[in-house]
CSV table of C-alpha atoms in Angstrom, one decimal:
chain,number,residue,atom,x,y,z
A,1,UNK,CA,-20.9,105.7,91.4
A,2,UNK,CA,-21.8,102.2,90.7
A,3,UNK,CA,-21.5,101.7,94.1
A,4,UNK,CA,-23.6,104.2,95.6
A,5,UNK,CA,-26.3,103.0,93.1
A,6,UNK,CA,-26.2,99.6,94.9
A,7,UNK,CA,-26.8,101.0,98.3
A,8,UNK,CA,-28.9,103.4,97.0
A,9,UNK,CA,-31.2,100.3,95.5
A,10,UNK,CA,-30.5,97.6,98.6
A,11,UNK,CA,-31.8,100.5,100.7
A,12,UNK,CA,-35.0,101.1,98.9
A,13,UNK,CA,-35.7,97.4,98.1
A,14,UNK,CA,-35.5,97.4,102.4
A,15,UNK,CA,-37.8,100.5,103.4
A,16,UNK,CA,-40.5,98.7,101.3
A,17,UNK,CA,-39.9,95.3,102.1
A,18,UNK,CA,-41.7,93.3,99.6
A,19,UNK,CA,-44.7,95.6,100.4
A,20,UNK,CA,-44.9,96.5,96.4
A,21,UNK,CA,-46.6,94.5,93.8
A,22,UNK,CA,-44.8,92.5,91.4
A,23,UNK,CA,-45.3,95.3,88.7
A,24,UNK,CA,-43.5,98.8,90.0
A,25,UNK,CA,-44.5,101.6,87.5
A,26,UNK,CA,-44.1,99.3,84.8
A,27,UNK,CA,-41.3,97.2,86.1
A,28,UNK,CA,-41.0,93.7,86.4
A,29,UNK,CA,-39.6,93.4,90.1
A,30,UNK,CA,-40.9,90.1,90.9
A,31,UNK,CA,-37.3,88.9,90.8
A,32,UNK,CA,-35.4,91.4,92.5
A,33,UNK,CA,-34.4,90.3,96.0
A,34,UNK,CA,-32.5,92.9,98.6
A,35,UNK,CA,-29.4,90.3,98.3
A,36,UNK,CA,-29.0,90.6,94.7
A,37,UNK,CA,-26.9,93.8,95.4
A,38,UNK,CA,-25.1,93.1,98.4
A,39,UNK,CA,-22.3,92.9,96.0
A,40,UNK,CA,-20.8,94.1,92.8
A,41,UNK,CA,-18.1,93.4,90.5
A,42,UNK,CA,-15.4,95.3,90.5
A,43,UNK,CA,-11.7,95.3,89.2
A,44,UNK,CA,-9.6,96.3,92.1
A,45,UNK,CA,-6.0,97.8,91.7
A,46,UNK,CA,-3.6,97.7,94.9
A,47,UNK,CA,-0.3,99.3,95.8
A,48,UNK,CA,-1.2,102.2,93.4
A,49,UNK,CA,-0.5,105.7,94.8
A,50,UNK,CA,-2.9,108.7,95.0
A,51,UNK,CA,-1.2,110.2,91.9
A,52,UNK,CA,-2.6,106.5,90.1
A,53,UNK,CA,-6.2,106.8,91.7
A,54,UNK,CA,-6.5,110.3,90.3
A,55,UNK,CA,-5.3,109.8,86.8
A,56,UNK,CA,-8.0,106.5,86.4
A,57,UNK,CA,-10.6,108.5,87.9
A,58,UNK,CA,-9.9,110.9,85.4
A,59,UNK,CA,-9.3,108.3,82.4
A,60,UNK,CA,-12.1,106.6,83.1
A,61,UNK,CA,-14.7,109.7,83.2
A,62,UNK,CA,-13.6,111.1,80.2
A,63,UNK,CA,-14.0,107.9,78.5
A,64,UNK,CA,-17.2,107.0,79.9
A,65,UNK,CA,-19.3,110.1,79.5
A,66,UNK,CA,-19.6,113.7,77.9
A,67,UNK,CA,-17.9,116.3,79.8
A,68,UNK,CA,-19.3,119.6,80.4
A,69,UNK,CA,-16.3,122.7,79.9
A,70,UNK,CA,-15.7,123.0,83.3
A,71,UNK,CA,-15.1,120.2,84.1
A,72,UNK,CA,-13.4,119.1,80.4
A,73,UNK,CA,-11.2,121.7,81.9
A,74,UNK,CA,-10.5,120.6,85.1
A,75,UNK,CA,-9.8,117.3,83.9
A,76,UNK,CA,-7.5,118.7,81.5
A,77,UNK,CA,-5.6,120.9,84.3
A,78,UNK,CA,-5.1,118.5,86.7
A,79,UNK,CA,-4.0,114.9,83.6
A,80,UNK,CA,-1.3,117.3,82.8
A,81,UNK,CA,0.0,118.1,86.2
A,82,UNK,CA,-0.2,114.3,87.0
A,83,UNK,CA,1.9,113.5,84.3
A,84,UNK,CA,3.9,116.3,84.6
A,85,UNK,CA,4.4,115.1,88.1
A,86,UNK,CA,5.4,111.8,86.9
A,87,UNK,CA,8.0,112.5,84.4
A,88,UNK,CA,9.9,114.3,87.2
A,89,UNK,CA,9.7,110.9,89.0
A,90,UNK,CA,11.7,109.9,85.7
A,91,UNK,CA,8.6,107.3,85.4
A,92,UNK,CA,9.8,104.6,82.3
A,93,UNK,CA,5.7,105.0,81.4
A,94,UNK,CA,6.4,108.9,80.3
A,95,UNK,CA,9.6,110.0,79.9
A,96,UNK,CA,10.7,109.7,76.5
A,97,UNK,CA,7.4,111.5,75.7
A,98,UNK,CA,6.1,114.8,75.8
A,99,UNK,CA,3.2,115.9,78.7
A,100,UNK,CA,1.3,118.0,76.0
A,101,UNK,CA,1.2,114.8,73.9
A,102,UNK,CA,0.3,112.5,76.2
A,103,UNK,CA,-2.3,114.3,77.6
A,104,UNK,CA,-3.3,115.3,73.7
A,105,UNK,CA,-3.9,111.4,73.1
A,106,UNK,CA,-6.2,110.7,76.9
A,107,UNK,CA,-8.4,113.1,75.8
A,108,UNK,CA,-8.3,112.6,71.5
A,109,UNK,CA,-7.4,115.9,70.8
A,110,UNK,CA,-5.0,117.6,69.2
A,111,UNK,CA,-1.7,119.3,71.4
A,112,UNK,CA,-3.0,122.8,70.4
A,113,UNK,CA,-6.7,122.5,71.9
A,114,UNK,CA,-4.8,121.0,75.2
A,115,UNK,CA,-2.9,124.0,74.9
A,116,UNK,CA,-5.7,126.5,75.2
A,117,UNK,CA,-7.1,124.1,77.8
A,118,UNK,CA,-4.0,124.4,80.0
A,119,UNK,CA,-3.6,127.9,79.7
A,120,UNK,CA,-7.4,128.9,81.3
A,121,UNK,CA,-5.7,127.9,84.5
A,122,UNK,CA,-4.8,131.5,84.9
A,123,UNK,CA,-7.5,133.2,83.7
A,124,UNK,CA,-9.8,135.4,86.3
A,125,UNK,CA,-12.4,133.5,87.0
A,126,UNK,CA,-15.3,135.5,85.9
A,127,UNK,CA,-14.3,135.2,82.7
A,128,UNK,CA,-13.7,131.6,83.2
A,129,UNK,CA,-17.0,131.7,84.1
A,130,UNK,CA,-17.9,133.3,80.8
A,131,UNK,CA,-16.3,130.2,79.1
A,132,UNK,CA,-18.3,127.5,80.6
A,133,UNK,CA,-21.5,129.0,80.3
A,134,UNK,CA,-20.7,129.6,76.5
A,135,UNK,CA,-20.5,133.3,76.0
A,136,UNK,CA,-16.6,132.9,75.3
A,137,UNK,CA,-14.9,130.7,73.0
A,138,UNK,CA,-12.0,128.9,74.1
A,139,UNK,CA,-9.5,130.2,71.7
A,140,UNK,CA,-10.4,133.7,73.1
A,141,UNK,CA,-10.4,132.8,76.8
A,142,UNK,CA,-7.0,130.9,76.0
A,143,UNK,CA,-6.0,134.2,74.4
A,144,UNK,CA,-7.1,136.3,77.5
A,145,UNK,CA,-5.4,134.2,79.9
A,146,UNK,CA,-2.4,135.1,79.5
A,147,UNK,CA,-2.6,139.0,80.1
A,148,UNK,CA,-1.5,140.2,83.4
A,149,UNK,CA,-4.0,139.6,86.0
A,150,UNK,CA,-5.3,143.3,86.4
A,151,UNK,CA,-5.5,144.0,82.5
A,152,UNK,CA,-8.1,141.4,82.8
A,153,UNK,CA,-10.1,143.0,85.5
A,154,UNK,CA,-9.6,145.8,83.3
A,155,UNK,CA,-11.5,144.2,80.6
A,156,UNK,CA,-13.9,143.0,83.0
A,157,UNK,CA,-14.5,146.1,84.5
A,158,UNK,CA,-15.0,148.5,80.8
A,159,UNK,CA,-14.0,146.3,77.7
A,160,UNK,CA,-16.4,142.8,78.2
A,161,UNK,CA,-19.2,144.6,76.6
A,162,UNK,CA,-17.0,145.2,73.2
A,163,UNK,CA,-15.2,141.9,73.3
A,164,UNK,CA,-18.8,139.7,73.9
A,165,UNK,CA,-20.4,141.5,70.9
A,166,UNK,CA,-17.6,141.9,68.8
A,167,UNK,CA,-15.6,138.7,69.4
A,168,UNK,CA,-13.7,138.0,66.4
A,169,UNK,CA,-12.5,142.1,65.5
A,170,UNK,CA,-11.3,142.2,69.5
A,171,UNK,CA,-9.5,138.7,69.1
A,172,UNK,CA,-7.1,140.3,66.4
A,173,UNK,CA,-6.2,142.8,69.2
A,174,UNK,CA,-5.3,140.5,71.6
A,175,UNK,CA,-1.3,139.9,72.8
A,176,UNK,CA,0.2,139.2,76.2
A,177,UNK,CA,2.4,142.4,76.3
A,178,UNK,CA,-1.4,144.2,76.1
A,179,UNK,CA,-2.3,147.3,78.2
A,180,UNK,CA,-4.3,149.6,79.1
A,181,UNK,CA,-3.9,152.1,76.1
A,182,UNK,CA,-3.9,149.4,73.6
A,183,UNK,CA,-7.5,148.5,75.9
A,184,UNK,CA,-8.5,151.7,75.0
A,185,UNK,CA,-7.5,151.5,71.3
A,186,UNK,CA,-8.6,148.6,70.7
A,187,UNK,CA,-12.5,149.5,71.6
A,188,UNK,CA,-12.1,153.3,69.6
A,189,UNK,CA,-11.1,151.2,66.7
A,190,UNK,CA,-13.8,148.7,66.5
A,191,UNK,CA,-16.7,151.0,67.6
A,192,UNK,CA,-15.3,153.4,64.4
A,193,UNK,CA,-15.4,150.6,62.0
A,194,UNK,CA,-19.0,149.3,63.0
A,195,UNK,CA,-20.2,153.0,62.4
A,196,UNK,CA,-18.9,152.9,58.7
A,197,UNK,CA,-21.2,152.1,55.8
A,198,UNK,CA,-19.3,150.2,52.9
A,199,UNK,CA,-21.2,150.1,49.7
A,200,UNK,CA,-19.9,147.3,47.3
A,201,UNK,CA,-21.5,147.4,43.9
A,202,UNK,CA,-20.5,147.0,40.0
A,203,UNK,CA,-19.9,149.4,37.7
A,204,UNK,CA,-18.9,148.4,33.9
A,205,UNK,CA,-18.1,144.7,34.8
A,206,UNK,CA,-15.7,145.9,38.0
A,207,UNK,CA,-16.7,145.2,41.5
A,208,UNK,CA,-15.7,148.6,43.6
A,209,UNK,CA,-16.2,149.7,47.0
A,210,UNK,CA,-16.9,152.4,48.8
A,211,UNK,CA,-16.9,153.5,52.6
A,212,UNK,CA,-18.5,156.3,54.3
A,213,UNK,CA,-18.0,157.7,57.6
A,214,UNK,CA,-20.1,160.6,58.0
A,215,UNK,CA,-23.5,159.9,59.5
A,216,UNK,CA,-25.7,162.5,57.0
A,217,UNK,CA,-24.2,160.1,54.0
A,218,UNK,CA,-25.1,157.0,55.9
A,219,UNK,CA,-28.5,158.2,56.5
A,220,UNK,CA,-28.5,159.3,52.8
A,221,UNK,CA,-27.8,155.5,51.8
A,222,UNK,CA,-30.6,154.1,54.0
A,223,UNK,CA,-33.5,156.6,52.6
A,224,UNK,CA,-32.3,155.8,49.2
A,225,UNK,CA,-32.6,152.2,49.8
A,226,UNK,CA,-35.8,152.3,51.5
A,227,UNK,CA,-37.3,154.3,48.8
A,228,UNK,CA,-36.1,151.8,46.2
A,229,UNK,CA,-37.3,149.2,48.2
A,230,UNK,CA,-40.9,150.6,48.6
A,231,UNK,CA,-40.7,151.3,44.8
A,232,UNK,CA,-40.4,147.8,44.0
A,233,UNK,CA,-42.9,146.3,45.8
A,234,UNK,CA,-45.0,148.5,44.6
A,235,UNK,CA,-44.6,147.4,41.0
């Protein structure tokens, strides 16, 4: 990147060719000379493999800036199957360690996050989708990954609407061994609950609750409360 910044400037400072005045929208450029960036400092690594390149690349981007998920992700993906990679070579850098844990330290996390990370390699990728633009956490795409591949169409296809608006009640549904039925269960069960009323309230010191199901008592509730409230405000 640094790189291309040079050319990108030696270029520019050559189409205009001193035609600019010594200030350039409020830049001092009286010093700046085309041959100032005909070079640039660099630490250069030889004899290191493709495997090595990669792994700095990655290193050095996570260190240097703020990743976005997506590629937070990739990066993730593709550390672990470098070092996975090299602990088969029987490298003397990695194998008394675990991958999880060194991965877990290059990115400063803990060996569960890189966990969930991992796993959204096989999750469909509208849903991964879902996860980088923010509409799914990661515990719950981790979660989602590893269903079978055509349960998670099937959520795409008729359960994304429950699971987006009801995150946390679908995540306590969620297992790998999941299917269709338990789909199907899962959505009857959290669209009953979020039709329920429960009334908490104190009677003689003792906190009790009550839960009604039947819409006429639920409407009951709401014209009582509505009347109360319009009582008060009146006072």
């Amino acid at each position: 990147n640094r790189v291309r910044a040079y050319k990108y400037i030696q270029s520019e400072l050559q189409r205009l060719n001193g035609q600019w005045n010594e200030s350039f929208d409020g830049l001092d450029v009286s010093n700046i000379k085309v041959e100032d960036f005909r070079e640039i400092f660099a630490i250069v690594k030889e004899n290191i493999s493709e495997t090595d390149a990669r792994e700095i690349i990655i290193d050095a981007n996570y260190a240097q800036r703020q990743l976005g998920p997506k590629l937070l992700t990739r990066s993730i993906i593709e550390k672990y199957k470098i070092i996975q990679a090299k602990r088969r070579e029987d490298s003397s850098e990695y194998k008394n360690r675990k991958t999880r844990e060194i991965v877990a330290e290059s990115f400063q996390m803990s060996g569960r996050h890189i966990d969930r990370y991992k796993k959204l390699e096989n999750l469909d990728k509208e849903l991964l989708e879902l996860f980088y633009e923010g509409k799914l956490s990661l515990e719950t795409s981790a979660k989602l990954s590893v269903m079978k591949p055509e349960i998670q169409k099937e959520i795409i296809q008729n359960y994304l609407d429950v699971i987006l608006k009801y995150p946390t009640q679908s995540a306590e549904y969620f297992k790998p061994s999941m299917g269709k039925k338990d789909l199907q269960h899962m959505k009857e069960e959290i669209l009953a609950e979020k039709k329920n009323c429960r009334i908490s309230f104190l009677e003689n010191g003792v906190h009790k609750n009550v839960v009604l199901y039947e819409e006429h008592q639920i409407a009951q509730v709401i014209a009582l409360i509505k009347s109360f409230s319009e009582e008060n405000s009146e006072k």
